[in-house]
mmCIF file of C-alpha atoms in Angstrom:
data_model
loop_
_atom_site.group_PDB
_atom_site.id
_atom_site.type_symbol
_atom_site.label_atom_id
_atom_site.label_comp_id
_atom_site.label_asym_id
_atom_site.label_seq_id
_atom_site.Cartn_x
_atom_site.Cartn_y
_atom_site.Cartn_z
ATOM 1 C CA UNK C 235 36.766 44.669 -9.861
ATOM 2 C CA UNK C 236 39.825 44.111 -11.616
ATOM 3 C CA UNK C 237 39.972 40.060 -10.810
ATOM 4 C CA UNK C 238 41.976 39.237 -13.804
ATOM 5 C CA UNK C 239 45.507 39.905 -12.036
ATOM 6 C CA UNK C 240 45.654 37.391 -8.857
ATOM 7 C CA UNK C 241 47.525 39.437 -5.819
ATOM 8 C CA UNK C 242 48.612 37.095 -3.873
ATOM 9 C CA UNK C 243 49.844 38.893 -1.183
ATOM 10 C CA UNK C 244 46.857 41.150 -0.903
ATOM 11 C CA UNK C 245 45.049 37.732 -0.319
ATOM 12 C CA UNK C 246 47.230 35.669 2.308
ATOM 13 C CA UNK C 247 47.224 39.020 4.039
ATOM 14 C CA UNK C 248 42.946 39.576 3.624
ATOM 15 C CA UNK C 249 43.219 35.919 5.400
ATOM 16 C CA UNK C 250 45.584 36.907 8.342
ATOM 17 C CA UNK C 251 43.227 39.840 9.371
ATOM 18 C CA UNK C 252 40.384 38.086 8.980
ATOM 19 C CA UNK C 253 41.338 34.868 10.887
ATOM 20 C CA UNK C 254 42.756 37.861 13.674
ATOM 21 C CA UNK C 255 39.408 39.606 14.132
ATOM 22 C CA UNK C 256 37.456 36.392 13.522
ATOM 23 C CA UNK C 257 39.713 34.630 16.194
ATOM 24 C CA UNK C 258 39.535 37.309 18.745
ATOM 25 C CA UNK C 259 35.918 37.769 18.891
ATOM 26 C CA UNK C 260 34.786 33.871 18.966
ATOM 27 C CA UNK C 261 37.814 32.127 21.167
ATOM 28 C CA UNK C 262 35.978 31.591 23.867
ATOM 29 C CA UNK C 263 33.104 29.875 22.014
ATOM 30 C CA UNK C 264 36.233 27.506 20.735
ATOM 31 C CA UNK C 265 37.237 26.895 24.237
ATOM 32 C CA UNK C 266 33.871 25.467 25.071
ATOM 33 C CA UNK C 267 33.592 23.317 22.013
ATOM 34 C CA UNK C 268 36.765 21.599 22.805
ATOM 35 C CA UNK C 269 35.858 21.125 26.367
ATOM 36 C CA UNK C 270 32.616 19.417 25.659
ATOM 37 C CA UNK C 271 33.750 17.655 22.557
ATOM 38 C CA UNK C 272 36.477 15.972 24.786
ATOM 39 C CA UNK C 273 34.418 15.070 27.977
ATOM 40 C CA UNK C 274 33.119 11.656 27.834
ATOM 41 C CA UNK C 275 30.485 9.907 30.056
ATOM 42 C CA UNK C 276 32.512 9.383 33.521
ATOM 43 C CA UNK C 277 32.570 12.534 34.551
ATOM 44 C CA UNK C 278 30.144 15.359 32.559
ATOM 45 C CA UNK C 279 31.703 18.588 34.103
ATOM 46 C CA UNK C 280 29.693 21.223 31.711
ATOM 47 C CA UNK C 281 26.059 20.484 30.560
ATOM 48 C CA UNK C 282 26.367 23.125 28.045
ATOM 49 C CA UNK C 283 28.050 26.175 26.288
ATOM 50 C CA UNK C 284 26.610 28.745 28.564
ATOM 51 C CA UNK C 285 27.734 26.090 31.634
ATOM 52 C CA UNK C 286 31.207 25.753 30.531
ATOM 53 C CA UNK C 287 32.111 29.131 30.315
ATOM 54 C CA UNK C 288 30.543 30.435 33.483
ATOM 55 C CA UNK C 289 32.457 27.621 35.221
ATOM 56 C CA UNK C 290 35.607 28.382 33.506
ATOM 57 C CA UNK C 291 35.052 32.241 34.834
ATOM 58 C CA UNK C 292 34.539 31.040 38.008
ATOM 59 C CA UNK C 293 37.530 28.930 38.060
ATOM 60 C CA UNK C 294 40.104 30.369 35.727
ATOM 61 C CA UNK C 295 38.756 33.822 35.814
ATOM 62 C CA UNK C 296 38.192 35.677 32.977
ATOM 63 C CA UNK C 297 41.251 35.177 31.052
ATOM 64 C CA UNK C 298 40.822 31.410 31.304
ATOM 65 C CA UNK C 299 38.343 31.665 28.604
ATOM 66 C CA UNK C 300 40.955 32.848 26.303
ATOM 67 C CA UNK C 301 43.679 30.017 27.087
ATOM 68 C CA UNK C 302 45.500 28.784 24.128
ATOM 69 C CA UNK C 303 44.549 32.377 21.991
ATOM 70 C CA UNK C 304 47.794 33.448 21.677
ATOM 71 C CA UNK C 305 48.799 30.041 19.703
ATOM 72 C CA UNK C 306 45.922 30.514 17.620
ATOM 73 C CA UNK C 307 45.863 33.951 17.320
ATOM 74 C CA UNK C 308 49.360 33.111 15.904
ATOM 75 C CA UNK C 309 48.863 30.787 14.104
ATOM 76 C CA UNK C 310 45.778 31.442 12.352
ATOM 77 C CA UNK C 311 46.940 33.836 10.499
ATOM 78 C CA UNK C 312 48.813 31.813 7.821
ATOM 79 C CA UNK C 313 46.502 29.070 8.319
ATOM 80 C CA UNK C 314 42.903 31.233 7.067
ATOM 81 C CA UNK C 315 45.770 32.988 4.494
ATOM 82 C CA UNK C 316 46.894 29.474 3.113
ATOM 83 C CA UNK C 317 43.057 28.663 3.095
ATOM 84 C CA UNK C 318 41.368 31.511 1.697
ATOM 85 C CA UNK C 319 44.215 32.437 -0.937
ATOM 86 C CA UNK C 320 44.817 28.584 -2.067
ATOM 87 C CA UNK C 321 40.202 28.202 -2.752
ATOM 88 C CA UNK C 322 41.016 31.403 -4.897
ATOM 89 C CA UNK C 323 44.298 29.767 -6.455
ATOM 90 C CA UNK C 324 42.361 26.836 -7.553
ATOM 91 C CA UNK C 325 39.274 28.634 -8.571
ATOM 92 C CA UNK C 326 41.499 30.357 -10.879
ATOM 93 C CA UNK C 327 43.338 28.095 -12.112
ATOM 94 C CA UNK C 328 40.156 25.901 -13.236
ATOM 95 C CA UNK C 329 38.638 28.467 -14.414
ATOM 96 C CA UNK C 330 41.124 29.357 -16.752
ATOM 97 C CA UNK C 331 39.842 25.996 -18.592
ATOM 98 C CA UNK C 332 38.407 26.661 -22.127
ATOM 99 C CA UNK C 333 38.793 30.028 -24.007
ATOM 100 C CA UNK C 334 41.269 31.541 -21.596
ATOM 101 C CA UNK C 335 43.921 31.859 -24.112
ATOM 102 C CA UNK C 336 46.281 34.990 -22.551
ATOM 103 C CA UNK C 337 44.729 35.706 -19.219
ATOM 104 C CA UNK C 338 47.629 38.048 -18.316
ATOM 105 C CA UNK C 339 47.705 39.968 -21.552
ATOM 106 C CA UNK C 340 46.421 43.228 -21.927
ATOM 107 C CA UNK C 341 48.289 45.388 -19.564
ATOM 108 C CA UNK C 342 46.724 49.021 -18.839
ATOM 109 C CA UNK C 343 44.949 48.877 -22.253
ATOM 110 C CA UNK C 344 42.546 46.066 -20.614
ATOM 111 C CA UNK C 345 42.014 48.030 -16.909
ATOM 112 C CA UNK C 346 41.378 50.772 -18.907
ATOM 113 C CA UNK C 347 38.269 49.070 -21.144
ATOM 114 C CA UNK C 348 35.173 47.624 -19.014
ATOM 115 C CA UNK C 349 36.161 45.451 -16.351
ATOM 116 C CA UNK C 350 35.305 41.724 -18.173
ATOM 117 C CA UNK C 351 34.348 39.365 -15.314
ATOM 118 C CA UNK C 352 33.841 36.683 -17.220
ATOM 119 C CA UNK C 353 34.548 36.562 -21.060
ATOM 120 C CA UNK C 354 37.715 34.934 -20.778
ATOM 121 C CA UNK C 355 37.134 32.016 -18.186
ATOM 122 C CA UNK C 356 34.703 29.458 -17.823
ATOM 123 C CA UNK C 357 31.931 29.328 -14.991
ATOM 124 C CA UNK C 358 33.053 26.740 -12.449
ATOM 125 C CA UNK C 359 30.562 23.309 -12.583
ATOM 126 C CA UNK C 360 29.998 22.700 -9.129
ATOM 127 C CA UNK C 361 32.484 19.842 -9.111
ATOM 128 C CA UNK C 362 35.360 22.018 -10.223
ATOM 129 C CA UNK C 363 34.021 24.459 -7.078
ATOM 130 C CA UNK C 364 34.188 21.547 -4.677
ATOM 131 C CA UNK C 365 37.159 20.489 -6.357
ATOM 132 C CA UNK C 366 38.874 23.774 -5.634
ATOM 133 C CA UNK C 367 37.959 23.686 -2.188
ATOM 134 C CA UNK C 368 39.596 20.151 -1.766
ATOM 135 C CA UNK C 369 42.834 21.792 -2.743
ATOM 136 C CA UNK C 370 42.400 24.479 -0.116
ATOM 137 C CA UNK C 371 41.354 22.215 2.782
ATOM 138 C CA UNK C 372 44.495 20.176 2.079
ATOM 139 C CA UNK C 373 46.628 22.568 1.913
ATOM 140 C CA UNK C 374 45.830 24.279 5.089
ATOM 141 C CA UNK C 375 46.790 21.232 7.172
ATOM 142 C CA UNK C 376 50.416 22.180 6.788
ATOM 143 C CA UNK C 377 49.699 24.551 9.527
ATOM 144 C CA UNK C 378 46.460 23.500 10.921
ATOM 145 C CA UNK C 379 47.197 20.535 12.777
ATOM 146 C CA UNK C 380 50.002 22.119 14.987
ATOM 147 C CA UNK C 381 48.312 25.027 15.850
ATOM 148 C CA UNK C 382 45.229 22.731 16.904
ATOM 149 C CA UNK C 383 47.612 19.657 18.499
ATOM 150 C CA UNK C 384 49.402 22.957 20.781
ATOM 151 C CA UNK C 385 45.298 24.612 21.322
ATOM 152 C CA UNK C 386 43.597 21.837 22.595
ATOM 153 C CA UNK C 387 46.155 20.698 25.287
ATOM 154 C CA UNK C 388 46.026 24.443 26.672
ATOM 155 C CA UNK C 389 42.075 24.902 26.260
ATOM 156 C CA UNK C 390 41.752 21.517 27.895
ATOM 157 C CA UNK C 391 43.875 21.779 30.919
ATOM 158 C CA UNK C 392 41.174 23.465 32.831
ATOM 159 C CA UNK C 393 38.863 20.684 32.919
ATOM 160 C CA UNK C 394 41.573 17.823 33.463
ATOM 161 C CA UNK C 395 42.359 20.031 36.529
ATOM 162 C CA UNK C 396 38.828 20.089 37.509
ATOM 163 C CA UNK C 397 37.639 16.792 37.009
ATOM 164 C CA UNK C 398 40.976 15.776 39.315
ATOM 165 C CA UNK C 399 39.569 18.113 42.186
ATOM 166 C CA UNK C 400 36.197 17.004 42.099
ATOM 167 C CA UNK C 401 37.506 13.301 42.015
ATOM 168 C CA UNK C 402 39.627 14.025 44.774
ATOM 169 C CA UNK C 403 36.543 15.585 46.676
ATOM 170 C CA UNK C 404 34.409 12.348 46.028
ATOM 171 C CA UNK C 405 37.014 10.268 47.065
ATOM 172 C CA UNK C 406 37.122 11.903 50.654
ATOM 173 C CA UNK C 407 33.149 12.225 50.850
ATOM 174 C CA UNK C 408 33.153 8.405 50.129
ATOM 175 C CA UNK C 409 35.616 7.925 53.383
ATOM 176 C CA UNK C 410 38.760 6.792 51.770
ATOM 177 C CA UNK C 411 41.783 8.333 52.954
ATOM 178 C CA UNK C 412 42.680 10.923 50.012
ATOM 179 C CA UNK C 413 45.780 10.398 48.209
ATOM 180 C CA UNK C 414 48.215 13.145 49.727
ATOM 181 C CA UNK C 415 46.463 16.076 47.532
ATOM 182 C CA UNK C 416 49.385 16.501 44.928
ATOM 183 C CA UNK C 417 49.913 20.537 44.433
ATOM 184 C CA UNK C 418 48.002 21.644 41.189
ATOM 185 C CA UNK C 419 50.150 21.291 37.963
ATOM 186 C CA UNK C 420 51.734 24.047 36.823
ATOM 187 C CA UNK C 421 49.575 25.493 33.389
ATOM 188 C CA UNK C 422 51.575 24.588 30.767
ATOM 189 C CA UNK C 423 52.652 26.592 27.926
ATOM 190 C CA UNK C 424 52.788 26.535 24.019
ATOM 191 C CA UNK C 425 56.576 26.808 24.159
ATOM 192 C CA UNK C 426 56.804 24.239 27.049
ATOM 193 C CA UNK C 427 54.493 21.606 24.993
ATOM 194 C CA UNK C 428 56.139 21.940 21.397
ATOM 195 C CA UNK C 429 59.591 21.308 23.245
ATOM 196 C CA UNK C 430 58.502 18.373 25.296
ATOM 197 C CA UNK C 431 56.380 17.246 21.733
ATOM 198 C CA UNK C 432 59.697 17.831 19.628
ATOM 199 C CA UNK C 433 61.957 16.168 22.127
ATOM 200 C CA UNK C 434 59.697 12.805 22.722
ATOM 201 C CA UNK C 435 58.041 12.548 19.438
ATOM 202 C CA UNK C 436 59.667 14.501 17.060
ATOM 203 C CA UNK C 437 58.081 16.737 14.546
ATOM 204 C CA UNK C 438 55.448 13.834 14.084
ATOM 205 C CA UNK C 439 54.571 15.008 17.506
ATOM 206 C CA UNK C 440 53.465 17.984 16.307
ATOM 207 C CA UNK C 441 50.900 16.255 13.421
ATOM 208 C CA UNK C 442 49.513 13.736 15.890
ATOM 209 C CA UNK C 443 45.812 13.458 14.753
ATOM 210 C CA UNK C 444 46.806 14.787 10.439
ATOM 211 C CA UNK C 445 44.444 12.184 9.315
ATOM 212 C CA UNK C 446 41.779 13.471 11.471
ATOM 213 C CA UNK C 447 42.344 17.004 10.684
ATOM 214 C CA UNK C 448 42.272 15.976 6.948
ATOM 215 C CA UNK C 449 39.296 14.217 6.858
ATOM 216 C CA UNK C 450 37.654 17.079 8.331
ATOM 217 C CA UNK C 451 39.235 20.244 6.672
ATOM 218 C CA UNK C 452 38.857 18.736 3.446
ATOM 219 C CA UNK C 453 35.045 17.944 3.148
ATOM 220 C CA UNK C 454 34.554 21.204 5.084
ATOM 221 C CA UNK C 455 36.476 23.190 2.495
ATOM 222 C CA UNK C 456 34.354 21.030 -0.102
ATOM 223 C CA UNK C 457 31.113 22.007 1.513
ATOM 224 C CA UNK C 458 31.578 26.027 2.510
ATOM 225 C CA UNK C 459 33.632 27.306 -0.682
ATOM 226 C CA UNK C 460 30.775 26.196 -3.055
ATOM 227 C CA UNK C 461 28.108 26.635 -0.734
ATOM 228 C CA UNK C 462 29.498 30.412 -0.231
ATOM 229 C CA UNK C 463 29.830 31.265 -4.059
ATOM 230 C CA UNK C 464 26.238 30.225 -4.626
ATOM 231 C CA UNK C 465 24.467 31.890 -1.953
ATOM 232 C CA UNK C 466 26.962 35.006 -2.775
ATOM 233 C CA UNK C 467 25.501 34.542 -6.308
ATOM 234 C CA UNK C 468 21.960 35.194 -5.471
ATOM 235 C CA UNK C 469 22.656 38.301 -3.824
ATOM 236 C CA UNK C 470 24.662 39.480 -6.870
ATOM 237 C CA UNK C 471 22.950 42.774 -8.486
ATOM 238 C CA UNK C 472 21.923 42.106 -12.266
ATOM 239 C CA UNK C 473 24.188 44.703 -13.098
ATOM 240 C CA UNK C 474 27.383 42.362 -12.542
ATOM 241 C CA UNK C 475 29.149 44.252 -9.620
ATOM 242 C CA UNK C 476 30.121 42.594 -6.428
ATOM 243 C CA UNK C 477 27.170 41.447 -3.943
ATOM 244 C CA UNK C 478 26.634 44.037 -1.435
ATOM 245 C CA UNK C 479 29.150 43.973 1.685
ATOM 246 C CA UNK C 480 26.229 42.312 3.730
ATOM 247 C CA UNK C 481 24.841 39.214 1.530
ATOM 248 C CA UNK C 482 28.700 38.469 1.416
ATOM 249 C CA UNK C 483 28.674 38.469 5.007
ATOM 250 C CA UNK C 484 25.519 36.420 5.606
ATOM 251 C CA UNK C 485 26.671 33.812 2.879
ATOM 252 C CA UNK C 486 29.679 33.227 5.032
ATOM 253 C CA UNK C 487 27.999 33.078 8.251
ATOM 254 C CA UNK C 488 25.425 30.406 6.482
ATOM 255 C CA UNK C 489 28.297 28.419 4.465
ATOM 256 C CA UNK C 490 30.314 28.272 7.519
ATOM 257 C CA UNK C 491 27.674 26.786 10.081
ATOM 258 C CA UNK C 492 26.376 24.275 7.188
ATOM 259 C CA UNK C 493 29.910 22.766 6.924
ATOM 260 C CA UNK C 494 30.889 22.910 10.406
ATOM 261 C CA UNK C 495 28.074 20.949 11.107
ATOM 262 C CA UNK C 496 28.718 18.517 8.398
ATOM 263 C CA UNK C 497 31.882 17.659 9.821
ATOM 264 C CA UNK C 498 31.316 17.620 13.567
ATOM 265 C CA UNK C 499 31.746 13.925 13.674
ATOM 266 C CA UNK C 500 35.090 13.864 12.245
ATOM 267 C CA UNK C 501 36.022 17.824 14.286
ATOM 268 C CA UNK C 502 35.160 15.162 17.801
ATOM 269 C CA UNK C 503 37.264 12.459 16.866
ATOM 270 C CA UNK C 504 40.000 15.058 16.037
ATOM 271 C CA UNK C 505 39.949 16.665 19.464
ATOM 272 C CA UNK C 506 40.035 12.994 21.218
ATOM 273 C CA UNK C 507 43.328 12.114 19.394
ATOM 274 C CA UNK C 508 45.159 14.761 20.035
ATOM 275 C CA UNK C 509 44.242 15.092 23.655
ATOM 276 C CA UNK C 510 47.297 13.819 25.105
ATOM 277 C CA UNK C 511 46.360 14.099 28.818
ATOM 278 C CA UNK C 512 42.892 11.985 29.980
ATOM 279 C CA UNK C 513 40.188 12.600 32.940
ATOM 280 C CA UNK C 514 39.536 10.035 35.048
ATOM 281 C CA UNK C 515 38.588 6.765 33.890
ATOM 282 C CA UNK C 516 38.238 8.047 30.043
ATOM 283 C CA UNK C 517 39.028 6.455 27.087
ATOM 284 C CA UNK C 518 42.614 6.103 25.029
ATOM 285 C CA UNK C 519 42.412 5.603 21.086
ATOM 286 C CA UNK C 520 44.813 3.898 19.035
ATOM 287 C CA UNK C 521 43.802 5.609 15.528
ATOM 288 C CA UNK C 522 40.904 7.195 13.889
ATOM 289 C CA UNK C 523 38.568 3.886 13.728
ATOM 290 C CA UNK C 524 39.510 3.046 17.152
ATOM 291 C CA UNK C 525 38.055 6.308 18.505
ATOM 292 C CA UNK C 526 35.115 6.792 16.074
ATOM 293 C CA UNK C 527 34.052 3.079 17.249
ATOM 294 C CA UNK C 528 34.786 3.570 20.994
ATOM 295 C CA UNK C 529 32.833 6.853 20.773
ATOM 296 C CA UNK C 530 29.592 4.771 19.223
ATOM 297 C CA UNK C 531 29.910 1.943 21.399
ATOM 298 C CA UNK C 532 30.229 4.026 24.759
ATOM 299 C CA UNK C 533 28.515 6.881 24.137
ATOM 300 C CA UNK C 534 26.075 6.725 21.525
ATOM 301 C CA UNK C 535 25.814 8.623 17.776
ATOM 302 C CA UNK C 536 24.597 11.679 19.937
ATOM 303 C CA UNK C 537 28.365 12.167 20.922
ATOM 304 C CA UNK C 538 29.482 12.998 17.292
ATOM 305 C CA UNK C 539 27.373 16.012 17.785
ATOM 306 C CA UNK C 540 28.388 17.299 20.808
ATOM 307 C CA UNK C 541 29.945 20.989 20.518
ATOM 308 C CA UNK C 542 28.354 20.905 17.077
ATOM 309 C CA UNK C 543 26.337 24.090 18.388
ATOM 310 C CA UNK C 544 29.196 25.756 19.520
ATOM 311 C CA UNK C 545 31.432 25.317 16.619
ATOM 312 C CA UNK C 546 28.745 26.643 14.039
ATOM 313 C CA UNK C 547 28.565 29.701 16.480
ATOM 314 C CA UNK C 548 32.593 29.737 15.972
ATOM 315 C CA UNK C 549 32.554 29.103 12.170
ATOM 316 C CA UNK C 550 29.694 31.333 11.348
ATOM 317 C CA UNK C 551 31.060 34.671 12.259
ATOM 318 C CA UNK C 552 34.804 33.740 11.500
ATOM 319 C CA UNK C 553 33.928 33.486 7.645
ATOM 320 C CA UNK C 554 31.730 35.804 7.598
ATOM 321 C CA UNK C 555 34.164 38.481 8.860
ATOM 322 C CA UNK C 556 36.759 36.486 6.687
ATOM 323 C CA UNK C 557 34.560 37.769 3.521
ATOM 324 C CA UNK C 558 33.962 41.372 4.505
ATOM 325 C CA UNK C 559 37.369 41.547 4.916
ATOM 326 C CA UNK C 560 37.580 40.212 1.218
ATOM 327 C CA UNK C 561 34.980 42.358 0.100
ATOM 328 C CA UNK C 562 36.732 45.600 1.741
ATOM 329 C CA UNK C 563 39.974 44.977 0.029
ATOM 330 C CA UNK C 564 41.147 45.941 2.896
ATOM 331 C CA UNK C 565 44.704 44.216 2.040
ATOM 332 C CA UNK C 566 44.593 45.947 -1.126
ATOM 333 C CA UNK C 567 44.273 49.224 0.435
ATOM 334 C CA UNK C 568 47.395 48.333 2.357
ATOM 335 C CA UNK C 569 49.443 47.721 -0.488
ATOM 336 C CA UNK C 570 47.889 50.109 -2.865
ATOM 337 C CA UNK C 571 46.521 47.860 -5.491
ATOM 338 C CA UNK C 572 43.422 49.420 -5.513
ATOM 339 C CA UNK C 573 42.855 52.516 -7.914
ATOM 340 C CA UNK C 574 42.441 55.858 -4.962
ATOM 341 C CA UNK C 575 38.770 56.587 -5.585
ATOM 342 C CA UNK C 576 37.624 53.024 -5.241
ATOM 343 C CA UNK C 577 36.937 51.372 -2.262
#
C-alpha cells in the first residue's frame, strides 16, 4: 500500500473505468430520474420509476432507455477521473500539514522498509475531509455541466414527444378540430445540440444551469468523500491494511445514496434549468430562485424530492463500483505500478 507516491494517472484512469462500468449498468435508472424530476403538475406522464421505464420500452423500445449514454458514457469518464483523483489531490495535500517534512524522500530505501501509512502526515479533522471534497466537487463542474446540459435534452425528448401526442389526443376527444398533426420531430443528437448551443449561445450555452450544478456537486462531494472514509474506517482490519474489497464497496453504495439524497432539491432545480424544451403548459425559470420558488409555490416541498429514489439507486452502485475499482488497482495494473505479486 505504497500511498506515499500519488500516481496520478493510475487515478484519473481508476475514475474513467469506474464512471464506464458504473454508467453502463445504472443509465437507465438516470433516464427515469430526469424524466420525473422534470415533469411538473399539468401533465404527470410516469407515476413512478418502474412506470417510466416500461412506458419508455413501450414507446422508444428498448434502446430508448439508454438515450443520451453515449454523451455520458463519454463524458463521464474525465468527469468521475477529475472527481475521484482531485478528493485524493486535496486529501493529500492537507494531509501533508504538520510533520510531513520530505514526503517524496526516500526512494527504494523507503518501499523497501514497512509500508508507513501514517507517520509522516496528519489524520484529516473532518473539516479538512469536507474541505477536500469541496475542492473535488468544484472542480468537476468543468466537465459536468456540459455533459449534463447535452444528457438531459436527449433523455427528455421522449416525454416532450409524449406529452404532445397525448395532448393532441385530448384535444380531438374534447371535439376541437386538431391542429394539422405536425410529423414527429426528428430525435435530436449530441452533435446537433452542442452546434445549435454553440452557434445561438455560445460556449455559455453549454454551462447553462453552472450555478445549479455547483450548488449541488459541491455539498455532495462535501457529504460522500467524508462520509465514505469513515464508514471505510470501521471496516479497516486492526492490522492497518486496506478494508476488505467489500466494506469498500458498501461504504460507497451508503455514502453515495446519503448525499444524493441530500442534494435532491438542488439535482431538481438543475434539471428544470437546463431543460431547454417545455411540455405543455409548464413552467419557464429565469434563475435558480426563480425555479426553486416556482417549484414551492406550484407544486409543493414534495417536488424537491421527486426522483430522489431513483438517483440514490443511480449514485449508490456508481461509487461503489467507483471504489472497487480503487481498491483493485486496477489502473495500476495497467501501467505497472504495482509490484507483480501484489494485487
Amino acid at each position: 500500500m505504497a500511498e506515499q507516491q500519488i500516481s496520478l494517472p493510475a487515478k484519473l484512469l481508476n475514475g474513467g473505468i469506474a464512471g464506464l462500468i458504473g454508467v453502463t449498468c445504472v443509465f437507465p435508472i438516470d433516464l427515469a430520474k430526469t424524466r420525473l424530476q422534470n415533469q411538473q403538475n399539468g401533465q404527470r406522464l410516469y407515476s413512478s420509476m418502474s412506470d417510466c421505464l416500461i412506458k419508455t420500452i413501450r414507446s422508444e423500445g428498448y434502446f430508448g432507455m439508454y438515450r443520451g449514454a453515449a454523451v455520458n458514457l463519454t463524458l463521464v469518464t474525465p468527469e468521475k477521473a477529475i472527481k475521484l483523483a482531485a478528493n485524493d489531490f486535496f486529501r493529500y495535500q492537507l494531509s501533508k500539514d504538520g510533520a510531513a517534512s520530505s514526503p517524496l524522500s526516500g526512494g527504494a530505501s523507503a518501499s523497501a522498509a514497512r509500508p508507513p501509512p501514517l507517520p509522516r502526515r496528519q489524520k484529516l479533522t473532518l473539516f479538512k475531509e469536507m474541505l477536500a471534497g469541496c475542492g473535488a466537487g468544484t472542480c468537476q463542474v468543468i466537465v459536468t455541466t456540459p455533459m449534463e446540459m447535452l444528457k438531459i435534452q436527449l433523455q427528455d425528448a421522449g416525454r416532450i414527444a409524449a406529452q404532445k401526442k397525448i395532448q393532441a389526443q385530448l384535444s380531438a376527444q374534447g371535439g376541437a378540430q386538431p391542429a394539422m398533426e405536425a410529423p414527429a420531430a426528428p430525435r435530436p443528437t449530441a452533435t446537433q445540440l452542442t452546434r445549435d448551443l454553440l452557434r445561438s449561445r455560445g460556449i455559455a450555452g453549454l454551462y447553462k444551469g453552472l450555478g445549479a450544478t455547483l450548488l449541488r456537486d459541491v455539498p455532495f462531494s462535501i457529504v460522500y468523500f467524508p462520509l465514505f472514509a469513515n464508514l471505510n474506517q470501521l471496516g479497516r482490519p486492526a492490522s492497518g491494511e486496506k478494508s476488505p474489497f467489500y466494506v469498500s464497496f458498501l461504504a460507497g453504495c451508503v455514502a453515495g445514496s446519503a448525499a444524493a439524497v441530500a442534494v435532491n432539491p438542488c439535482d431538481v432545480v438543475k434539471t428544470r434549468l437546463q431543460s431547454l424544451q417545455r411540455g405543455v403548459n409548464e413552467d419557464t425559470y429565469t434563475g435558480f430562485l426563480d425555479c426553486a420558488r416556482k417549484i414551492l409555490r406550484h407544486e409543493g416541498p414534495a417536488a424537491f424530492l421527486k426522483g430522489a429514489y431513483c438517483r440514490a439507486l443511480v449514485i449508490a452502485p456508481l461509487f461503489g463500483i467507483a471504489q472497487v475499482v480503487y481498491f483493485l488497482g486496477i489502473a495500476e495494473s495497467l501501467l505497472g505500478l504495482l509490484p507483480g505479486p501484489q494485487l
